[in-house]
PDB file of C-alpha atoms in Angstrom:
ATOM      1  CA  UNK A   1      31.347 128.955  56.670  1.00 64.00           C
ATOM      2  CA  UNK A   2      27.953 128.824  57.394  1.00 70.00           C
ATOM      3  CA  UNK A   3      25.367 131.555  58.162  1.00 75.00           C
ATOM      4  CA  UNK A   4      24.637 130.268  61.585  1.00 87.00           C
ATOM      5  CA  UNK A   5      28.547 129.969  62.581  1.00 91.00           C
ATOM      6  CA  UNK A   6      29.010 133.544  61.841  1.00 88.00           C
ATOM      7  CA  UNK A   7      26.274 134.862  63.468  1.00 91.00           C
ATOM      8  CA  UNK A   8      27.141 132.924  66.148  1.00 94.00           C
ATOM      9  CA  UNK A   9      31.006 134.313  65.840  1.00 95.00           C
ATOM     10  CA  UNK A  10      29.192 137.937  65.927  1.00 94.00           C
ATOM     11  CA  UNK A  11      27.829 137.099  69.584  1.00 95.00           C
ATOM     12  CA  UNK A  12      31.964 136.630  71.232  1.00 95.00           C
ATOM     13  CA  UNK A  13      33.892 139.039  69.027  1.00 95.00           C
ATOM     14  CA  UNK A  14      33.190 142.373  67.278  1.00 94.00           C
ATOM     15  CA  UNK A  15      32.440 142.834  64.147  1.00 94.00           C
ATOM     16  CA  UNK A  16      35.761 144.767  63.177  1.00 95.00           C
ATOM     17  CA  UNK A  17      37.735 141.793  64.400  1.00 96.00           C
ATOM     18  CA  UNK A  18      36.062 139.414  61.540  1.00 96.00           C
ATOM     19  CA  UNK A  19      37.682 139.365  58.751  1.00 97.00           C
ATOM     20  CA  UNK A  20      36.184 137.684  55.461  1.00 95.00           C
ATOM     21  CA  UNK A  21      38.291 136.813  52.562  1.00 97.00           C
ATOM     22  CA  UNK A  22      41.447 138.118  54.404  1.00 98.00           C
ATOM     23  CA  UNK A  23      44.807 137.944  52.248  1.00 98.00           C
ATOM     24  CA  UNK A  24      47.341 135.765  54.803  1.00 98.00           C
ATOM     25  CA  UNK A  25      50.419 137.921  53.098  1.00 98.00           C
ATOM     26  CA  UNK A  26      49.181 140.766  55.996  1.00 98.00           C
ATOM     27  CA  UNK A  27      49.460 138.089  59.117  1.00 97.00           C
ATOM     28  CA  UNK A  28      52.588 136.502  58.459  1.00 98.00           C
ATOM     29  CA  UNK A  29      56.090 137.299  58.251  1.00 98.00           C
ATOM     30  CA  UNK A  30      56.853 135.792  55.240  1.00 98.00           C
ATOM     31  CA  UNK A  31      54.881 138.636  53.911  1.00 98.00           C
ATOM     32  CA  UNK A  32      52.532 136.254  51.261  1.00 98.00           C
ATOM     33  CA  UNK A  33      49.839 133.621  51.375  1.00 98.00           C
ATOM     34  CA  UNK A  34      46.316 133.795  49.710  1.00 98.00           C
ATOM     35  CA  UNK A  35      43.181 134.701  51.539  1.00 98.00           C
ATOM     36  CA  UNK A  36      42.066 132.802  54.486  1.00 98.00           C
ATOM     37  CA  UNK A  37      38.019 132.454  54.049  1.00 96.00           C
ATOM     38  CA  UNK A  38      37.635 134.273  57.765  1.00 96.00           C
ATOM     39  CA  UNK A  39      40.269 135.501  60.398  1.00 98.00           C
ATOM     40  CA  UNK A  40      39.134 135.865  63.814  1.00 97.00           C
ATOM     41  CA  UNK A  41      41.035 138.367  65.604  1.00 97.00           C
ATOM     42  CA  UNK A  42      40.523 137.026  69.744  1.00 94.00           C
ATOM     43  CA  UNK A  43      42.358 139.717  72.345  1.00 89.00           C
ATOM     44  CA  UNK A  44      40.929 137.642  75.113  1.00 88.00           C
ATOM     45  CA  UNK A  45      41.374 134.518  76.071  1.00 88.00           C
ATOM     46  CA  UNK A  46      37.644 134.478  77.110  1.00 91.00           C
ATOM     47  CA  UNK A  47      36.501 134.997  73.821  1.00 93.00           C
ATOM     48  CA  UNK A  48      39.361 132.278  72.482  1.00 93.00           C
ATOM     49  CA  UNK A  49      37.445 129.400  75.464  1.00 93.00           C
ATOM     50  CA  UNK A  50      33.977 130.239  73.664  1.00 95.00           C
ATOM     51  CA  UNK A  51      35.111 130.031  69.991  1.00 96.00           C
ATOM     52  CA  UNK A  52      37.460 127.291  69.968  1.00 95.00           C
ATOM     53  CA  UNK A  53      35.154 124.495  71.433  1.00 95.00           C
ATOM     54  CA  UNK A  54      31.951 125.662  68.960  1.00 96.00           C
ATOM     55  CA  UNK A  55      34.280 125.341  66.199  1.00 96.00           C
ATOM     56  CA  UNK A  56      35.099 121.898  67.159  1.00 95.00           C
ATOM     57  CA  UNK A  57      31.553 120.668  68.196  1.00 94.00           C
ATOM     58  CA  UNK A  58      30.440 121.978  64.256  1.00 95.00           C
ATOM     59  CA  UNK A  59      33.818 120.539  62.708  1.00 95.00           C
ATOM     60  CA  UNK A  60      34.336 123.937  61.176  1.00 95.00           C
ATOM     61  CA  UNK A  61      38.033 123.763  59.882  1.00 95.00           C
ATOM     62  CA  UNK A  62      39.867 125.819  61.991  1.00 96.00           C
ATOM     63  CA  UNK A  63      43.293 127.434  62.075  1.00 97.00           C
ATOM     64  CA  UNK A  64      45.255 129.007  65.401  1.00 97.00           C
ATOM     65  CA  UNK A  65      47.602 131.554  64.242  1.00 97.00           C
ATOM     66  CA  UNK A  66      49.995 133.978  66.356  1.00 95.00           C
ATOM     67  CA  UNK A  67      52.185 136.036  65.159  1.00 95.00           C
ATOM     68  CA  UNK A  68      52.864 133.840  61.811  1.00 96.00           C
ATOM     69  CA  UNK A  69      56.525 134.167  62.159  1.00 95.00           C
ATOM     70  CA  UNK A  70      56.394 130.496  61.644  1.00 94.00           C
ATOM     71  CA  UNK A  71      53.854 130.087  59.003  1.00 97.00           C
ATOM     72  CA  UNK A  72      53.889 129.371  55.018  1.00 98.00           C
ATOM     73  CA  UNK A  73      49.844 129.930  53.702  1.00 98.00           C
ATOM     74  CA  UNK A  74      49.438 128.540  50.217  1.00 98.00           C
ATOM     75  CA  UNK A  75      48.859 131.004  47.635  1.00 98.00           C
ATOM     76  CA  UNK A  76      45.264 129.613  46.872  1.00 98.00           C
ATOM     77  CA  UNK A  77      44.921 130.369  50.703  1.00 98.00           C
ATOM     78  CA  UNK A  78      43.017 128.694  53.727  1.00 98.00           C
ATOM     79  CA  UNK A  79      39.491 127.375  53.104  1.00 96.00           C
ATOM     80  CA  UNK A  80      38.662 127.813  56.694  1.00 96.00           C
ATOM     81  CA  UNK A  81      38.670 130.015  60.216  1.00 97.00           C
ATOM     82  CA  UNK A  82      41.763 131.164  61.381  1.00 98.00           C
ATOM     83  CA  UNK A  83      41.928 132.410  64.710  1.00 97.00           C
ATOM     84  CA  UNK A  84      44.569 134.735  65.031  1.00 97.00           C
ATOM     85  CA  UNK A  85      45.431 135.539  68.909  1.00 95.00           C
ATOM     86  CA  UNK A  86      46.515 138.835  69.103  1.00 91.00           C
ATOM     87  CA  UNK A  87      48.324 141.295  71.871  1.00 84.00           C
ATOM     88  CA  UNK A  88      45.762 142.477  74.304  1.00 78.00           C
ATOM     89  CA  UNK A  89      46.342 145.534  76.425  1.00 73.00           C
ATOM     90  CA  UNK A  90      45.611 143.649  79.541  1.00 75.00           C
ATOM     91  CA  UNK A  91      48.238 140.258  78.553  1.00 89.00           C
ATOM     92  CA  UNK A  92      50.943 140.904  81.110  1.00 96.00           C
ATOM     93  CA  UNK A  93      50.527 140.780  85.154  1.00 96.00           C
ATOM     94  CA  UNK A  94      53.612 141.453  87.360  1.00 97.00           C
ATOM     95  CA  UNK A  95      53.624 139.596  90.731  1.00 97.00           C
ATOM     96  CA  UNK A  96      57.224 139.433  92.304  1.00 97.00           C
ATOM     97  CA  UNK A  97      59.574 137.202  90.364  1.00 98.00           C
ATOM     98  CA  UNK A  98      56.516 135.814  88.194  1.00 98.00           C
ATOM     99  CA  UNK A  99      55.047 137.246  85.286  1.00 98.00           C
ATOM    100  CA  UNK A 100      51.818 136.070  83.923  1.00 97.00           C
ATOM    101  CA  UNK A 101      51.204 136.332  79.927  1.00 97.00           C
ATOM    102  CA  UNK A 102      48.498 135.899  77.968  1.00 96.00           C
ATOM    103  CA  UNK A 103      49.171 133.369  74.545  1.00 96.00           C
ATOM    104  CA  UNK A 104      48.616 136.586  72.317  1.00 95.00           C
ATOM    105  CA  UNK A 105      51.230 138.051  74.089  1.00 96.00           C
ATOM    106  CA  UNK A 106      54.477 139.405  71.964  1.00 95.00           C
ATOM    107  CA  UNK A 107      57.667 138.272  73.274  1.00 95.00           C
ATOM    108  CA  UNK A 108      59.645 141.249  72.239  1.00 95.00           C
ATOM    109  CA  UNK A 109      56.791 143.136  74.554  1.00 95.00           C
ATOM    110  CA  UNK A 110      57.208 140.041  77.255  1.00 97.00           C
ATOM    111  CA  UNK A 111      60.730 140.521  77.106  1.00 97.00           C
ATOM    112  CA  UNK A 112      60.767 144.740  77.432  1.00 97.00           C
ATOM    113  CA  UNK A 113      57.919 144.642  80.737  1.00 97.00           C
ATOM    114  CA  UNK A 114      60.369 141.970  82.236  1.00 98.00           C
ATOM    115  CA  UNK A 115      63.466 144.535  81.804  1.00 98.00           C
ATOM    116  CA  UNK A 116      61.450 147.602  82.897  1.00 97.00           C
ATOM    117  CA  UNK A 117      60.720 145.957  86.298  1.00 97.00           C
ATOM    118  CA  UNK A 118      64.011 144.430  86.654  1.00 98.00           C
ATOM    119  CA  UNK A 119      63.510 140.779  85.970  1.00 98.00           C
ATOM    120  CA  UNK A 120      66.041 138.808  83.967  1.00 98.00           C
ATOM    121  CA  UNK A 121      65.684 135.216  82.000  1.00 98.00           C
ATOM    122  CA  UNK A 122      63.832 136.663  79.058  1.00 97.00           C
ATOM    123  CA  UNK A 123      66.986 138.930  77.392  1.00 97.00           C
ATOM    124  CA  UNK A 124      66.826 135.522  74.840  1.00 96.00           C
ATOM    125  CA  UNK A 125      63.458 136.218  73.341  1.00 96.00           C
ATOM    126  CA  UNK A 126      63.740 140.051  72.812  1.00 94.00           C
ATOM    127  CA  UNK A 127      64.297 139.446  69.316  1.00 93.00           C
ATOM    128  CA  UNK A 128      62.193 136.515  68.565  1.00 94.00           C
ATOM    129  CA  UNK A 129      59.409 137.729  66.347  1.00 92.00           C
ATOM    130  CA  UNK A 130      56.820 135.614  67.858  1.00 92.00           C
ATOM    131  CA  UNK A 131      54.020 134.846  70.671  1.00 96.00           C
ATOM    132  CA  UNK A 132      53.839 133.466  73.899  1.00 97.00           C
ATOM    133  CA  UNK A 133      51.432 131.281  73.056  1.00 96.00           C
ATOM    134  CA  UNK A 134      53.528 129.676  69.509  1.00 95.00           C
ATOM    135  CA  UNK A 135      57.005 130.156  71.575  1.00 96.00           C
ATOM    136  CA  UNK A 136      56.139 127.774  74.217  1.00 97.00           C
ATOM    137  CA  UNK A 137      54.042 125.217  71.696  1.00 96.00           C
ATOM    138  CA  UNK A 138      57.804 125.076  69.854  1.00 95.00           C
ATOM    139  CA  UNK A 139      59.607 125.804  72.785  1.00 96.00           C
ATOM    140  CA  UNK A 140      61.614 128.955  71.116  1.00 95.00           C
ATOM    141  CA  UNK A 141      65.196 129.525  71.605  1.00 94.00           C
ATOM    142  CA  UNK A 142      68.276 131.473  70.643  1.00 92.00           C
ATOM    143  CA  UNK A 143      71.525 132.729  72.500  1.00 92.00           C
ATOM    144  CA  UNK A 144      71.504 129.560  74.921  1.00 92.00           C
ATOM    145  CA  UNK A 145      68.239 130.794  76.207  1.00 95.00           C
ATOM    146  CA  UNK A 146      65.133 128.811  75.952  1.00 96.00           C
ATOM    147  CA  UNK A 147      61.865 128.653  77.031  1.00 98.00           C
ATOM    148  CA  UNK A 148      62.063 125.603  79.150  1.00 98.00           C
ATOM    149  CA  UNK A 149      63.947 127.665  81.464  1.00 98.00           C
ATOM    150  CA  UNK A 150      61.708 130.214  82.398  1.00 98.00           C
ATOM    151  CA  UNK A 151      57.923 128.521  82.215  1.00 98.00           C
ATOM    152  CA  UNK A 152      56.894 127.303  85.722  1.00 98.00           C
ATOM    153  CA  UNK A 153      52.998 126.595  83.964  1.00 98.00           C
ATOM    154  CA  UNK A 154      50.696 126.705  80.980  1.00 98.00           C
ATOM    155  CA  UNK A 155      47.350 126.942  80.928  1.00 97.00           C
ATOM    156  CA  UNK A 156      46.063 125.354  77.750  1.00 97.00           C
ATOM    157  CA  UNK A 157      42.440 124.278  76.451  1.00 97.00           C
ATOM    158  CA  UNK A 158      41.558 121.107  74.907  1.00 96.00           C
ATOM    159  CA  UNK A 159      39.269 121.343  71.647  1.00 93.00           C
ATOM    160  CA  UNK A 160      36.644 120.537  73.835  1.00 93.00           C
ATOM    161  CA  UNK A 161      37.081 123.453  76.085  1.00 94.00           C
ATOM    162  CA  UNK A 162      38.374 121.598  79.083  1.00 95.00           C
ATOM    163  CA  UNK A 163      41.171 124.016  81.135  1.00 96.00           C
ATOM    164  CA  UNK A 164      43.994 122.671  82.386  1.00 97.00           C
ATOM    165  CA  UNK A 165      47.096 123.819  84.070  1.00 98.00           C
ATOM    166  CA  UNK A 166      50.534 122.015  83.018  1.00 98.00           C
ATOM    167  CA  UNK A 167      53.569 122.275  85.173  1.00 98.00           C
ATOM    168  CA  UNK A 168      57.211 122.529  83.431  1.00 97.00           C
ATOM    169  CA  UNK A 169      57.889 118.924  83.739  1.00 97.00           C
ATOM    170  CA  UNK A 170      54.249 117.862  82.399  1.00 97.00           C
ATOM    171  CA  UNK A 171      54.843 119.977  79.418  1.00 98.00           C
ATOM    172  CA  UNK A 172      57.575 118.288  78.142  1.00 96.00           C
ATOM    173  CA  UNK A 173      59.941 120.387  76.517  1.00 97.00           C
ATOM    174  CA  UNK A 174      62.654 119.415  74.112  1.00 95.00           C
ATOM    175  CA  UNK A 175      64.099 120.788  70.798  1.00 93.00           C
ATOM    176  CA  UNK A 176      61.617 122.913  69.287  1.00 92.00           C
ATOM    177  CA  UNK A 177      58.469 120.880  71.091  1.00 95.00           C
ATOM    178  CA  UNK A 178      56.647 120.546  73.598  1.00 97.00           C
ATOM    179  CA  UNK A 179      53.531 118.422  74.764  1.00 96.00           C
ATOM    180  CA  UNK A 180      51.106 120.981  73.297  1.00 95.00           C
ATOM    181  CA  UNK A 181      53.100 120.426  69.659  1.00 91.00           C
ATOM    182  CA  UNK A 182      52.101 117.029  70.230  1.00 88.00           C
ATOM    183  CA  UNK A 183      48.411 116.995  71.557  1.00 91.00           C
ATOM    184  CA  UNK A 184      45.644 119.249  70.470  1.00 90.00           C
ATOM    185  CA  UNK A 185      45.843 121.692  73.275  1.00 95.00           C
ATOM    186  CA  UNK A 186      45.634 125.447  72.745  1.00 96.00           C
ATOM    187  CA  UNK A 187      47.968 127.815  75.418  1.00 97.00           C
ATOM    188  CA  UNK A 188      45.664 130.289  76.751  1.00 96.00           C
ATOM    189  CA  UNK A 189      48.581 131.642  79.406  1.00 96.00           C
ATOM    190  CA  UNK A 190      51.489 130.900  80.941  1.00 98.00           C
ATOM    191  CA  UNK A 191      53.561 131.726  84.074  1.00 98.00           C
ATOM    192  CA  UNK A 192      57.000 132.758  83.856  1.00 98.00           C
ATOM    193  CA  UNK A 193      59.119 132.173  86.533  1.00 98.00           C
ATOM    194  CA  UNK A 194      62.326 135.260  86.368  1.00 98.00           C
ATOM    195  CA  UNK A 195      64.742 136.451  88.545  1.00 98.00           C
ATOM    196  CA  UNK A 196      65.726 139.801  89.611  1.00 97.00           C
ATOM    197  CA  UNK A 197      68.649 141.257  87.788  1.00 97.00           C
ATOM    198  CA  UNK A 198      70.199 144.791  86.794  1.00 95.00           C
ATOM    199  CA  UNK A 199      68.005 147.190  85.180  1.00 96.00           C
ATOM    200  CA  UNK A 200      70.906 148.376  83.200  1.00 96.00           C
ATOM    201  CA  UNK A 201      72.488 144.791  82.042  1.00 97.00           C
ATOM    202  CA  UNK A 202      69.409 143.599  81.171  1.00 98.00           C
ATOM    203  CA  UNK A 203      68.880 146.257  78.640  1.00 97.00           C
ATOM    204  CA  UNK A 204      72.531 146.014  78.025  1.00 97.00           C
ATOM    205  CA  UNK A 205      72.270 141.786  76.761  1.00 97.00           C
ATOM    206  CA  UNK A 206      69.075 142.545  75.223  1.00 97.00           C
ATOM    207  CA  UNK A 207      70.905 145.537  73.269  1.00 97.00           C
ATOM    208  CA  UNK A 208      73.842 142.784  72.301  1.00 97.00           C
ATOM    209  CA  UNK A 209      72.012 140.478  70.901  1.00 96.00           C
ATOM    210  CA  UNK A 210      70.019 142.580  68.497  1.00 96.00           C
ATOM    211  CA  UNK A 211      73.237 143.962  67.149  1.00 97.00           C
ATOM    212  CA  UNK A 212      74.349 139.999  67.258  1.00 95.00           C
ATOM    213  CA  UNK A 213      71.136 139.574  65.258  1.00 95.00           C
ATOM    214  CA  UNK A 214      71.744 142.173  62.910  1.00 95.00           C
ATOM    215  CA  UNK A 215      74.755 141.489  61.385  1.00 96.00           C
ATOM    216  CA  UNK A 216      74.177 137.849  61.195  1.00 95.00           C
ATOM    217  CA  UNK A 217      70.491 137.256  60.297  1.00 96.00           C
ATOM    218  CA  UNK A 218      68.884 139.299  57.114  1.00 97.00           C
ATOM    219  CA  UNK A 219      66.590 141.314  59.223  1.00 96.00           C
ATOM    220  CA  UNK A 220      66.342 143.631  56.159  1.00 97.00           C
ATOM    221  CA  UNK A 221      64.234 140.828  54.225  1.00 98.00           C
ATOM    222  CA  UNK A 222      60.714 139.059  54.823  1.00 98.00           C
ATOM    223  CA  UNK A 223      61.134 135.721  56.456  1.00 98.00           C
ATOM    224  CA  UNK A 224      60.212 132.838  58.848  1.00 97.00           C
ATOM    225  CA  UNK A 225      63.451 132.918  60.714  1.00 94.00           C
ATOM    226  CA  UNK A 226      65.078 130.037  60.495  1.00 94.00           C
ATOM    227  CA  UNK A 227      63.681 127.439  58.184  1.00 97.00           C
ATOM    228  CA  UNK A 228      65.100 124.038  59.608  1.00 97.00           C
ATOM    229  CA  UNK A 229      65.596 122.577  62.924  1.00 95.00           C
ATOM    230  CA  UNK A 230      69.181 121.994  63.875  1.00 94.00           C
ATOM    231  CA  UNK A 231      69.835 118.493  62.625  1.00 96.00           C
ATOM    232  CA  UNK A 232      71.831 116.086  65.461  1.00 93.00           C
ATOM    233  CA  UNK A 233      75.405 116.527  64.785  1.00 95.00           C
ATOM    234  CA  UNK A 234      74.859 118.921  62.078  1.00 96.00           C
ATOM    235  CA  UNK A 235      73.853 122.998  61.969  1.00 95.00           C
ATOM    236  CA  UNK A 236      71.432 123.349  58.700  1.00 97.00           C
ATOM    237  CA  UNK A 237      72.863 126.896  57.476  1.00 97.00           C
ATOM    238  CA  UNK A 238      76.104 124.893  56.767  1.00 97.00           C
ATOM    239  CA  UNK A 239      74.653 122.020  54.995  1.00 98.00           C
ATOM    240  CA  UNK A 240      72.645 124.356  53.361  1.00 98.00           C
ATOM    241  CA  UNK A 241      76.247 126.371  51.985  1.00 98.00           C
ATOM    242  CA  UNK A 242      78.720 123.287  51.787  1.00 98.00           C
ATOM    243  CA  UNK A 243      75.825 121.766  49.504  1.00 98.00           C
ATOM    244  CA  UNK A 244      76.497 125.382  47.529  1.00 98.00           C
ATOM    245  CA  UNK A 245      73.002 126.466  47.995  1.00 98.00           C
ATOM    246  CA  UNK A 246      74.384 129.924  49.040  1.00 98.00           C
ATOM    247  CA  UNK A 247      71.716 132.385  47.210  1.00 98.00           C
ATOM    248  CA  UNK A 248      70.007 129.736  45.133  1.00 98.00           C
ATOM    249  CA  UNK A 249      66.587 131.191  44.344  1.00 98.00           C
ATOM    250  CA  UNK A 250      63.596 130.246  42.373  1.00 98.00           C
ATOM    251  CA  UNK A 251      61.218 133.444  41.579  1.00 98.00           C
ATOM    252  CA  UNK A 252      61.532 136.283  44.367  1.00 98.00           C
ATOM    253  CA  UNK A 253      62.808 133.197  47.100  1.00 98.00           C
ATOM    254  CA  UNK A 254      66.477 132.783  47.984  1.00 98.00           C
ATOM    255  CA  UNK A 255      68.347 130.989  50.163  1.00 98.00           C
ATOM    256  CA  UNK A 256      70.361 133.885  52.336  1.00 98.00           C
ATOM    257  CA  UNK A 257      74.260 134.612  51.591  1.00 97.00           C
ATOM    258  CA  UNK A 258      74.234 136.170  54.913  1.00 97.00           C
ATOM    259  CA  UNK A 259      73.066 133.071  56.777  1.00 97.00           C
ATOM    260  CA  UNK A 260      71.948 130.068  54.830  1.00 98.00           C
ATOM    261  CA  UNK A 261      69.516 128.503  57.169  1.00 97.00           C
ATOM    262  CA  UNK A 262      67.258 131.436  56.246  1.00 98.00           C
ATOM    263  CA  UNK A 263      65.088 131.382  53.118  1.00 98.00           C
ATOM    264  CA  UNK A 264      63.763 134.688  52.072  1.00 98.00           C
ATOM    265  CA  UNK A 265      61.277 136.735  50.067  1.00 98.00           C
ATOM    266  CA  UNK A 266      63.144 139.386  48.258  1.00 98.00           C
ATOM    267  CA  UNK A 267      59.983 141.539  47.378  1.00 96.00           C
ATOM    268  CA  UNK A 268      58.073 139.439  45.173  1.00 96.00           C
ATOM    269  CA  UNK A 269      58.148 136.010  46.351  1.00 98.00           C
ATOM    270  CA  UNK A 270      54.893 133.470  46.060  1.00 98.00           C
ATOM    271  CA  UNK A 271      54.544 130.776  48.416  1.00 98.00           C
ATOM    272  CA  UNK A 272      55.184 128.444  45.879  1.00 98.00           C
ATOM    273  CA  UNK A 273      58.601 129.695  45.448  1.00 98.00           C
ATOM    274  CA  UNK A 274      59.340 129.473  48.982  1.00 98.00           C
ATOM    275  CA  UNK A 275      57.793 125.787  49.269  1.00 98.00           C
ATOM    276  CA  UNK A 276      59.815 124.846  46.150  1.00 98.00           C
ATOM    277  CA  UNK A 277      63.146 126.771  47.965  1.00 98.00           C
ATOM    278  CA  UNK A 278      62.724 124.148  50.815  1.00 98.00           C
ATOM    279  CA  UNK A 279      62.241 120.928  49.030  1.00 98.00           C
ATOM    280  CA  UNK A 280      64.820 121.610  47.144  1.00 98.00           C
ATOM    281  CA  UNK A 281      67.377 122.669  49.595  1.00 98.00           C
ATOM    282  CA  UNK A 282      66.022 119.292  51.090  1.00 98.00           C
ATOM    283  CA  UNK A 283      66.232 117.228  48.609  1.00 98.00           C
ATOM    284  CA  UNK A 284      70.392 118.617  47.654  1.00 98.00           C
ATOM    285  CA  UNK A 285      71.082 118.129  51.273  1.00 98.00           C
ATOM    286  CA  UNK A 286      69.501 114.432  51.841  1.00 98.00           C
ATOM    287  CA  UNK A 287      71.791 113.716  48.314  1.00 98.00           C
ATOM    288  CA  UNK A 288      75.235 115.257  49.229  1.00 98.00           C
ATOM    289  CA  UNK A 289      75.207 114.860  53.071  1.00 98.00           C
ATOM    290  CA  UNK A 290      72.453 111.833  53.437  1.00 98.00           C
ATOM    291  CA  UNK A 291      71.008 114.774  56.307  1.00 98.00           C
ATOM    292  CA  UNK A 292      67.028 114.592  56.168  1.00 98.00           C
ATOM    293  CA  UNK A 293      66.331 118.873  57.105  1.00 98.00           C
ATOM    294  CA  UNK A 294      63.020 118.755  59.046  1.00 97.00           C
ATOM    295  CA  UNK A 295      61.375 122.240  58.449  1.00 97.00           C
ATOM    296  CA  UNK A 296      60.510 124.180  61.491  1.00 95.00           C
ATOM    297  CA  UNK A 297      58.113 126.176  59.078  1.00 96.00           C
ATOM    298  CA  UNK A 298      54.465 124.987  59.212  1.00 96.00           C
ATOM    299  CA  UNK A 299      52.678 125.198  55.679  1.00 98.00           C
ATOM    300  CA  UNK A 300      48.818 125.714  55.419  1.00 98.00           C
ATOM    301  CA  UNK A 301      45.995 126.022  53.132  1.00 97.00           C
ATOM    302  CA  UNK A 302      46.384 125.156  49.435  1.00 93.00           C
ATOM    303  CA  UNK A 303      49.686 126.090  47.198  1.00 91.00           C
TER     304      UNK A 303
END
């Protein structure tokens, strides 16, 4: 990164918020990854509208990172910016039946301001360890619920800073996509459109399905959730056990007893025994079943 990119970096976002030679392992929740050359930490979209298009215009190589709930970073790391969009103080606004939520936005956060004024449609997300902003780009689901059903509109940026807004239909949701999956658009907000429930079942379904979560997902171990996309006909955990890939491991990765469509890091894991968990659990699958597993986990930077 050059000297005049920085400094120009230094003019948007403080100082504390750049991070040089930052180890990835702290940003996602795979828990490892090698250093990222600078992370940007942006709490306001503002800041995010002024960064992103300089980066571009210079053809810095640039990363956007959420949460990282979805992420694998090489263990040689990211030779690049990545701009991590965090949770600002300021990310939700109540109107009504609407709530408006900035891309930095937590969902488990989303999901509790939506119960404590009554609102119901996001009890599905309470648990999903993600963004706003990386749960609408992959249109994030679980328990029947989806995204789809609850964004009226996104606001997203193109690279070259143009704002648009994108109704539900324009956005084009489907399994684990969206347009902005598809087109280099950043979400800078979104609108969600709820509907007023029960104070008490809300928090009641939202209770039920982290106990659901618990005892069927390994919670207790770092991870990216799960690791495939459902394949057409098929559910991945169970091509993953009738293949009997039920706790195979290479290093500190292992493919879950408890559910088999998670791979985890059991305390010491490297990325390159999580990448070499996957293509593996690929290739067995593709061999027995003739199922091609499409990852749902993005890998970055250099193993």
């Amino acid at each position: 990164m050059s000297v005049s990119i920085f400094d120009y970096i230094e003019t948007i976002v403080p100082k504390e918020n750049i991070l040089c030679n930052e180890p990835m392992s702290r940003h996602t929740t795979f828990r490892v990854g090698g250093e990222a050359k600078c992370l940007i930490r942006i709490t306001d979209k503002e800041q995010l509208k002024k960064i992103v298009p300089y980066l571009h215009m210079t053809g810095q190589k640039y990363f956007i990172l959420g949460n990282g709930s979805n992420l694998l970073v090489g263990d040689r790391g990211y030779p690049g910016i990545v701009v991590k969009l965090e949770d600002g103080k300021d990310g939700i606004i109540v109107e009504g039946e609407r709530m408006k939520v900035s891309a930095g936005t937590l969902l488990a956060r989303a999901a509790a301001k939506a119960r404590d004024y009554g609102l119901s449609g996001m009890e599905f997300a309470s648990g999903i360890p993600g963004t706003i902003g990386g749960a609408i780009v992959m249109n994030a689901g679980a328990y029947g619920g989806e995204m789809k059903q609850i964004v009226e509109s996104v606001e997203v940026m193109s690279r070259e800073g143009e704002i648009l807004t994108l109704d539900n239909d324009t956005m084009e949701f489907g399994y684990r996509t969206s347009v902005v999956k598809n087109r280099p658009f950043i979400v800078l907000e979104a609108v969600l459109a709820l509907k007023k429930g029960d104070k008490d079942g809300i928090s009641g379904r939202m209770e039920e399905l982290a106990r659901q979560r618990k005892e069927k997902q390994p919670l207790e171990y770092a991870s990216a959730g799960s690791t495939f996309k459902r394949p057409e006909g098929y559910y991945a955990g169970k091509l993953i056990m009738d293949a009997g890939l039920r706790g195979f491991s290479v290093g500190g990765a292992r493919v879950s007893e408890k559910h088999c469509g998670f791979i985890i890091n059991t305390g010491n894991a490297t990325a390159e025994d999580i990448r070499e968990v996957i293509e593996e659990v690929q290739r067995r699958v593709k061999e027995k079943f003739g199922v091609a597993l499409e990852r749902e986990v993005i890998f970055l930077g250099d193993f």
